[in-house]
Amino acid sequence: MAILGAINPMLSVGLDGDNAWRLADYVKRGGYVALRRILEQKLPQEYVINEVKKSVLRGRGGAGFPTGLKWSFMPRSFPGDKYVVCNSDEGEPGTFKDRDILRYNPHSVIEGMAIAAFAMGAVRGYNYIHGEVWEIYERFEEAIDEARAAGFLGADILGSGFNFDLFGHHGYGAYICGEETALLESIEGKKGQPRFKPPFPASFGLYGRPTTINNTETFASVPYIINLGGEHYLEAGKANNGGTKLFSVSGHVNRPGNYEIPLGTPFATLLEMAGGIRGGRKLKGCIPGGSSAPVVPAAAMMDCTMDYDSIAKAGSMLGSGAVIVMDETTCMVKALERLSFFYYEESCGQCTPCREGTSWLYKVVHRIEHGQGRPDDLDLLASVTGNIMGRTICALGDAASMPVQSFIKHYRDEFAYHIEQKKCLVPVDVQRAGSGFFTATV
Amino acid sequence: MEIEIDGKMAQVPDGSTIMDAAQQVGAYIPHFCYHKKLSIAANCRMCLVQVEKAPKPLPACATPATNGMRVFTHSELAVKAQQGVMEFLLINHPLDCPICDQGGECQLQDLAVGYGNSASRFQEDKRVVFHKDVGPLISMQEMARCIHCTRCVRFGQEIAGVMELGMANRNMHAEIMTFVGRSIDSELSGNMIDLCPVGALTSKPFRYAARSWELGRRKSISPHDSIGANLTVQVKNGVVLRVLPRENEEVNECWISDKERFSYEALNSPARLTRPMVRVDGTLREVDWNSALDYVAHALKDIVATHGGESFAALSSPQATLEELYLLQKLTRGLGSGNVDFRPRRRDFSNDGQLGGIPWLGLRFSEIKDLDAALVVGSFLRKDHPLFAQRLRQLAKNWGQVSMLSVGGDDPLIDLHAQVTVSPADLPLALARVVKAAAQFQGETIPAGLDSVEADATSQAIARSLLERNKRAIFLGNAAEQSPQAAQLHALALELARLTGATCGFIGEAANSVGGHVAKALPTALNADEMFAQPRKAYILLGVEPELDCYNPQQAVAALKEAALVVMLTPFNDGAAREYADVLLPTTPFTETSGTFVNAEGRVQSFNGVVRPLGDARPGWKVLRVLGNLLALPGFDYDSSEQVRAEIVPAGEGFVGGLSNDLERGAWLLADAGEGLQRVTDVPIYFSDPLARRAPALQKTRDAVAPTARMNADTLAAIGVTDGVPVRVRQGTGEAVLTARFDETVPARCVRVAAGHPSTAALGAMFGAINVERA
Ligand SMILES: Cc1cc2nc3c(=O)[nH]c(=O)nc-3n(C[C@H](O)[C@H](O)[C@H](O)COP(=O)(O)O)c2cc1C
Ligand code: SF4
Ligand code: SF4
Ligand code: FES
């Protein structure tokens, strides 16, 4: 993938494919100016947190929680080390933006983490990088070395007396390690399993110390906020949805890839940037925020603008900004079967409703898809998802349930047809015609 | 804080959970993963309850109570959530209750009756989970029953100190297992069977022996170590089939060690002695009680008449009951002898005349958690005292500083502040270093004899931990009591206690290590060592197996072989006794007699027999009573063991009086570390008493592997052998051929050879010179 297009970009300004990721390039683009200004002008910690609050930067990892507010939860006077942790685990199906940020603009993340550490008084940072993108982990380590050599990391940064060191850490590809507390367990060398909250990481985080976890893109946006000023950053987006965001567009579009656009940009614009639907076909539905987000049917989707509030109004979530586009050749039962398999497979197995429930969901959707569905199955799925949602340790239980509920809600006919007729409503040859995979191999 | 649960108000301290509050008002919330002694996992989700203003049901075990919170444990929302969880738990459960050992005492079965459906909506194939072999004690044969509550995992991490079970894999394929191919070796492992709410972890020795509802439950007290764990002994048709912990927060909490849990197998051993035996023409023959006791009485009378009372000696095990110990010493003194003792593993008795009272732990077990620092001197702690070690483990977890000064570097699985491992001869010196450091810190004059002692950094760290904080304690372990310099160690520990303000005490080897003092089973003439060093004509041995239980088995057995009369009161008819005993009198183990143990903290714990004596076996106190009568000794007219006890401790007394570790005149003279190789001896946990030795399952554990000659690399090299090579080990007139083993934790110029096993019974003193050469 690559960053294929942008409107009023920030993160992707001045990038030149693989040729501009080094420290010198970043500095040329205005990099480390924000950190330098904060340290040299001895700006107070509150100043930084306030600018982030004013920017209404919302977490880019999935939940969209306001970042400035999250930072202000960190205890001020804590005797001992505090940590900042960057979540680059990026395992959500459809999401592939963080690895491009780390590949093409790693110093923005380093600078953002250093600023965050300064604002919260943290002395140490970790970036937890998805296990399957090894070369990106290596690149990040190289970028850290550059930053350390240039005095942007380590002891007494830029002579200011501020100490902060940063380390890369790579996972092994378990989706659950993207959940922030499982991620902390994993860094600690334990099995990646979410912790029960409360206590929240801000009071009991990494090694039991106050910790703030943010997504890669969240940290990467911070230097731009400090440079622009919080208010200007907010204006670059839309009220309550500050700034620009990277969207990973995948599925039945002509140009799948990452696009940086201001929050509030119409979905139609984004679709157009991605080259429109393949073969000029019609949109059937779209998952606008990564596989956990409820699916939105075509008409409602076309009315959306790409921001947290508009997508929420359409009954879904902006999530991580992974836009999965499905055209009319898609069998929604098969699509759901694949999603349900993912959640069943990736459940950490710790808590009863998710461990048992996700496999049950998958088995039922699987049998519907394979012509073994039973008349009660849709009620059964509704009941099982109801028994999972809100009753698990982490949000994976909800993430597994929401696709099931939304697919059945919006495409009930298709599921019913499958159960009754024991085959797809969308004829198989139509599905194959729409599938890049089958045209390539059949 | 005030919180309302189902309309009832509860006052709870800060940091309480809804579950805590519910327990206070007696509201039952169904649960599986929650256990009061373990960390909160909140994974089973059975405890979901409704909380006012919360949009979704919350887990009671993990949700902090807040002031004014209103909780409904049985509202429609709560019950629906609980039913939903129960359905999930059952979809993959085999529901094989009719053939499950847990049936009748299964939390899942009980709750499923209340929350489960009669038919399943789950029509798919159930999960299959492979069985695992993890050793002789725990069965993991039916792991499909596991509900993934992780109680077993947390027990290992938090209580046993070693994570032997973990949850591997994820999603519905998550399963509980050991690290690839490993067995479960913790000495506390059996508690996981109790903790497992279902029939996934079951007891191997107990498997399919009985259904839980067929078993009678009787109270008892553990006869093994000095903790005095409270037991529930389960019996069917007069046979003990299972032993479980009986909760007593002040003693064993809700745990017992595997030794306490699985030793019961020895009670039903084919080696039980069921009829008296007398040696006639060189062979032991079964006789009736009257003949046996007549024979003993006459023989004793003859010997005493001819050779004087001093020609007779009596030695008891420290695991005998208070009543038995008392009657034994009374009988001995009645025969005009002062040669009675109950401390077969001791060598140094030079403090006997100096004791300010009955040596004991120095504090109550329940006070350990409040300590800020503790020093353990001379102990193989984890195997000698599993539950005591467990308490110190919790202490260390809660930031208490625990240090060890010992002769073996075994990992106590405690997060130690400092650990010093020295040769047995150097143990007083190592303790003296700490004393010196403490004196220096306190600006006190250096105690006499310690001028040339140098306090190194570790000694200083230990001294400092004992000085800096509030409540501190020094504990002398088994090896410190068994040491040939036990008196010096005692005196040094007292001096350290005086300098630092810490308490000083003895952990105590066995169930009645304090009780023996209370019963006055102490010598006024020859002690447990002297009575063999200066052989006597006649002996009575109560519950001891001298070749395995004595400090110097070689010396003891030699004396016994020469004696005119050896009378053994024992439950067993096997072992070396057959070579030297003239009379075997079948006495009962703790399950077949009433009696009393006084544990290390001075707690008096009486118990009743739980089953009838096997065959013609009789309680020891009754045998001694009749013997006293036959010998026409005054004061042996007892009708019950309670009458005997009443003569020793006042009725209703919870703790014995007169406890003190003071010495009237303590002194030390640091001896030179001996020349040449020194023996370091541990008594492995399952070789340490007659019951454990005869429990087949325990004997199959890793802790019961036959003794080897363990040495560090330098010692191996000096002898010219390598790991795995057979070596001849010699002490005095005895020798044994053992396998040399490399063990970096053995101190320099030492060889570690375990006692309590027939293969090393021919050897001599537990500590002292030893010769090793290639076999
Ligand atoms: C199952 C699961 C997987 C998650 N995976 C990721 C991930 O890959 N990357 C990420 O940034 N956040 C992920 N999250 C969200 C994080 O828990 C956390 O909310 C986020 O890292 C916070 O960062 P933000 O506030 O900057 O968005 C995941 C959450 C759940 C429940
Ligand atoms: S919800 Fe699923 S993934 Fe999250 S803790 Fe529970 S079992 Fe693990
Ligand atoms: S084996 Fe038993 S204790 Fe361990 S997780 Fe399974 S059900 Fe819980
Ligand atoms: S008892 Fe609360 S979640 Fe298991």
Short mmCIF file of C-alpha atoms in Angstrom, two decimals, chain B residues 493-672:
data_model
loop_
_atom_site.label_atom_id
_atom_site.label_comp_id
_atom_site.label_asym_id
_atom_site.label_seq_id
_atom_site.Cartn_x
_atom_site.Cartn_y
_atom_site.Cartn_z
CA ALA B 493 20.15 -15.48 67.04
CA LEU B 494 19.16 -14.25 70.49
CA GLU B 495 21.95 -11.70 70.44
CA LEU B 496 20.83 -10.54 67.01
CA ALA B 497 17.29 -10.29 68.31
CA ARG B 498 18.45 -8.26 71.28
CA LEU B 499 20.44 -5.89 69.07
CA THR B 500 17.69 -5.40 66.52
CA GLY B 501 14.52 -5.73 68.54
CA ALA B 502 13.37 -8.65 66.41
CA THR B 503 11.71 -11.72 67.88
CA CYS B 504 13.64 -14.96 67.80
CA GLY B 505 12.09 -18.38 67.44
CA PHE B 506 12.20 -21.95 66.20
CA ILE B 507 10.08 -23.13 63.29
CA GLY B 508 10.14 -26.60 64.81
CA GLU B 509 10.62 -29.85 63.00
CA ALA B 510 7.44 -31.76 63.66
CA ALA B 511 3.87 -31.77 64.91
CA ASN B 512 4.91 -31.94 68.55
CA SER B 513 8.28 -30.22 68.62
CA VAL B 514 6.81 -27.83 71.18
CA GLY B 515 4.55 -30.51 72.65
CA GLY B 516 7.49 -32.71 73.62
CA HIS B 517 8.73 -29.96 75.91
CA VAL B 518 5.26 -29.47 77.33
CA ALA B 519 5.07 -33.20 78.02
CA LYS B 520 8.53 -33.05 79.63
CA ALA B 521 9.79 -35.81 77.36
CA LEU B 522 13.26 -34.43 77.99
CA PRO B 523 16.31 -36.12 79.41
CA THR B 524 17.57 -35.66 82.93
CA ALA B 525 20.36 -38.05 82.08
CA LEU B 526 21.22 -39.25 78.58
CA ASN B 527 19.78 -37.40 75.60
CA ALA B 528 18.81 -38.68 72.17
CA ASP B 529 22.42 -38.79 71.05
CA GLU B 530 24.06 -40.03 74.23
CA MET B 531 21.61 -42.88 74.69
CA PHE B 532 23.13 -44.47 71.57
CA ALA B 533 26.67 -43.17 71.94
CA GLN B 534 26.72 -44.90 75.32
CA PRO B 535 24.71 -48.01 74.46
CA ARG B 536 21.98 -49.11 76.85
CA LYS B 537 20.67 -52.56 77.60
CA ALA B 538 17.02 -51.82 76.84
CA TYR B 539 15.17 -49.34 74.64
CA ILE B 540 11.61 -48.35 73.98
CA LEU B 541 11.16 -46.60 70.64
CA LEU B 542 7.90 -44.76 70.05
CA GLY B 543 7.11 -44.01 66.41
CA VAL B 544 10.76 -43.49 65.43
CA GLU B 545 12.66 -45.39 62.79
CA PRO B 546 16.19 -44.77 64.05
CA GLU B 547 17.95 -45.73 60.80
CA LEU B 548 16.00 -42.97 59.05
CA ASP B 549 15.12 -40.53 61.82
CA CYS B 550 18.28 -40.20 63.90
CA TYR B 551 21.03 -37.64 63.58
CA ASN B 552 23.51 -40.49 63.41
CA PRO B 553 21.72 -43.62 62.20
CA GLN B 554 24.90 -45.66 62.16
CA GLN B 555 25.47 -45.09 65.84
CA ALA B 556 21.82 -45.66 66.73
CA VAL B 557 21.47 -48.92 64.85
CA ALA B 558 24.76 -50.23 66.24
CA ALA B 559 23.53 -49.62 69.79
CA LEU B 560 20.15 -51.16 69.08
CA LYS B 561 21.69 -54.26 67.60
CA GLU B 562 23.71 -54.79 70.77
CA ALA B 563 20.85 -54.14 73.18
CA ALA B 564 19.21 -56.94 75.11
CA LEU B 565 15.75 -55.55 74.53
CA VAL B 566 14.37 -53.25 71.86
CA VAL B 567 10.64 -52.56 72.08
CA MET B 568 9.08 -50.62 69.23
CA LEU B 569 5.69 -48.98 69.32
CA THR B 570 4.97 -48.58 65.65
CA PRO B 571 2.18 -48.79 63.11
CA PHE B 572 4.41 -50.58 60.59
CA ASN B 573 6.09 -53.97 60.34
CA ASP B 574 8.54 -53.37 57.53
CA GLY B 575 11.94 -51.71 57.39
CA ALA B 576 15.12 -52.15 59.36
CA ALA B 577 13.23 -52.59 62.63
CA ARG B 578 12.84 -56.24 61.78
CA GLU B 579 16.59 -56.63 62.19
CA TYR B 580 16.97 -55.21 65.66
CA ALA B 581 13.57 -55.09 67.33
CA ASP B 582 12.71 -57.73 69.90
CA VAL B 583 9.13 -56.66 70.29
CA LEU B 584 6.90 -54.85 67.83
CA LEU B 585 3.77 -53.39 69.38
CA PRO B 586 1.22 -52.22 66.81
CA THR B 587 0.23 -48.67 67.69
CA THR B 588 -2.14 -46.52 65.72
CA PRO B 589 -1.42 -43.60 63.48
CA PHE B 590 -3.14 -40.26 64.13
CA THR B 591 -6.35 -41.28 62.40
CA GLU B 592 -6.98 -44.15 64.81
CA THR B 593 -6.34 -42.48 68.14
CA SER B 594 -7.28 -39.39 70.06
CA GLY B 595 -4.50 -37.08 71.04
CA THR B 596 -3.05 -33.61 71.02
CA PHE B 597 -0.44 -31.72 69.03
CA VAL B 598 1.02 -28.45 70.18
CA ASN B 599 2.20 -26.58 67.14
CA ALA B 600 5.14 -24.21 66.77
CA GLU B 601 3.14 -21.23 67.99
CA GLY B 602 2.09 -23.14 71.11
CA ARG B 603 -1.45 -23.81 69.92
CA VAL B 604 -3.02 -26.82 71.60
CA GLN B 605 -4.95 -28.86 69.05
CA SER B 606 -6.64 -32.04 70.19
CA PHE B 607 -8.27 -34.49 67.85
CA ASN B 608 -10.23 -37.70 67.89
CA GLY B 609 -9.69 -40.87 65.95
CA VAL B 610 -11.58 -40.87 62.67
CA VAL B 611 -11.62 -44.62 62.08
CA ARG B 612 -11.27 -47.74 64.20
CA PRO B 613 -7.76 -49.08 64.80
CA LEU B 614 -6.68 -51.47 62.10
CA GLY B 615 -6.48 -55.10 63.21
CA ASP B 616 -5.21 -55.35 66.78
CA ALA B 617 -3.40 -52.03 66.69
CA ARG B 618 -3.95 -49.89 69.80
CA PRO B 619 -3.44 -46.21 70.54
CA GLY B 620 0.02 -45.57 71.93
CA TRP B 621 -1.28 -43.94 75.09
CA LYS B 622 -3.28 -47.07 75.94
CA VAL B 623 -0.30 -49.33 75.37
CA LEU B 624 1.88 -47.20 77.62
CA ARG B 625 -0.85 -47.06 80.24
CA VAL B 626 -1.13 -50.84 80.38
CA LEU B 627 2.62 -51.18 80.42
CA GLY B 628 2.77 -48.74 83.35
CA ASN B 629 0.20 -50.84 85.15
CA LEU B 630 2.01 -54.08 84.45
CA LEU B 631 5.19 -52.53 85.78
CA ALA B 632 3.22 -51.51 88.86
CA LEU B 633 4.17 -47.91 88.42
CA PRO B 634 2.01 -45.39 90.25
CA GLY B 635 -0.21 -42.90 88.39
CA PHE B 636 -1.10 -44.89 85.28
CA ASP B 637 -4.82 -45.22 85.87
CA TYR B 638 -6.29 -43.27 82.99
CA ASP B 639 -9.62 -43.90 81.34
CA SER B 640 -9.18 -41.55 78.44
CA SER B 641 -6.58 -39.55 76.63
CA GLU B 642 -8.35 -36.43 77.91
CA GLN B 643 -7.45 -37.47 81.42
CA VAL B 644 -3.83 -37.74 80.39
CA ARG B 645 -3.94 -34.36 78.70
CA ALA B 646 -5.54 -32.74 81.74
CA GLU B 647 -2.42 -33.63 83.69
CA ILE B 648 -0.27 -31.76 81.15
CA VAL B 649 -2.27 -28.73 80.02
CA PRO B 650 -5.24 -27.24 81.83
CA ALA B 651 -8.53 -28.05 80.12
CA GLY B 652 -9.76 -25.46 77.65
CA GLU B 653 -6.34 -23.86 77.23
CA GLY B 654 -5.91 -22.63 73.64
CA PHE B 655 -2.18 -22.08 73.91
CA VAL B 656 0.41 -23.54 76.25
CA GLY B 657 2.16 -21.29 78.75
CA GLY B 658 5.81 -21.01 79.59
CA LEU B 659 6.96 -20.32 76.05
CA SER B 660 10.32 -18.61 75.83
CA ASN B 661 13.39 -18.79 73.66
CA ASP B 662 15.64 -17.13 76.20
CA LEU B 663 18.83 -18.70 77.38
CA GLU B 664 20.08 -18.26 80.91
CA ARG B 665 23.65 -18.24 79.79
CA GLY B 666 24.14 -18.16 76.06
CA ALA B 667 27.65 -18.35 74.71
CA TRP B 668 29.36 -18.95 71.46
CA LEU B 669 32.83 -19.88 70.49
CA LEU B 670 33.22 -19.86 66.75
CA ALA B 671 34.88 -23.11 65.80
CA ASP B 672 37.09 -23.60 62.78
#
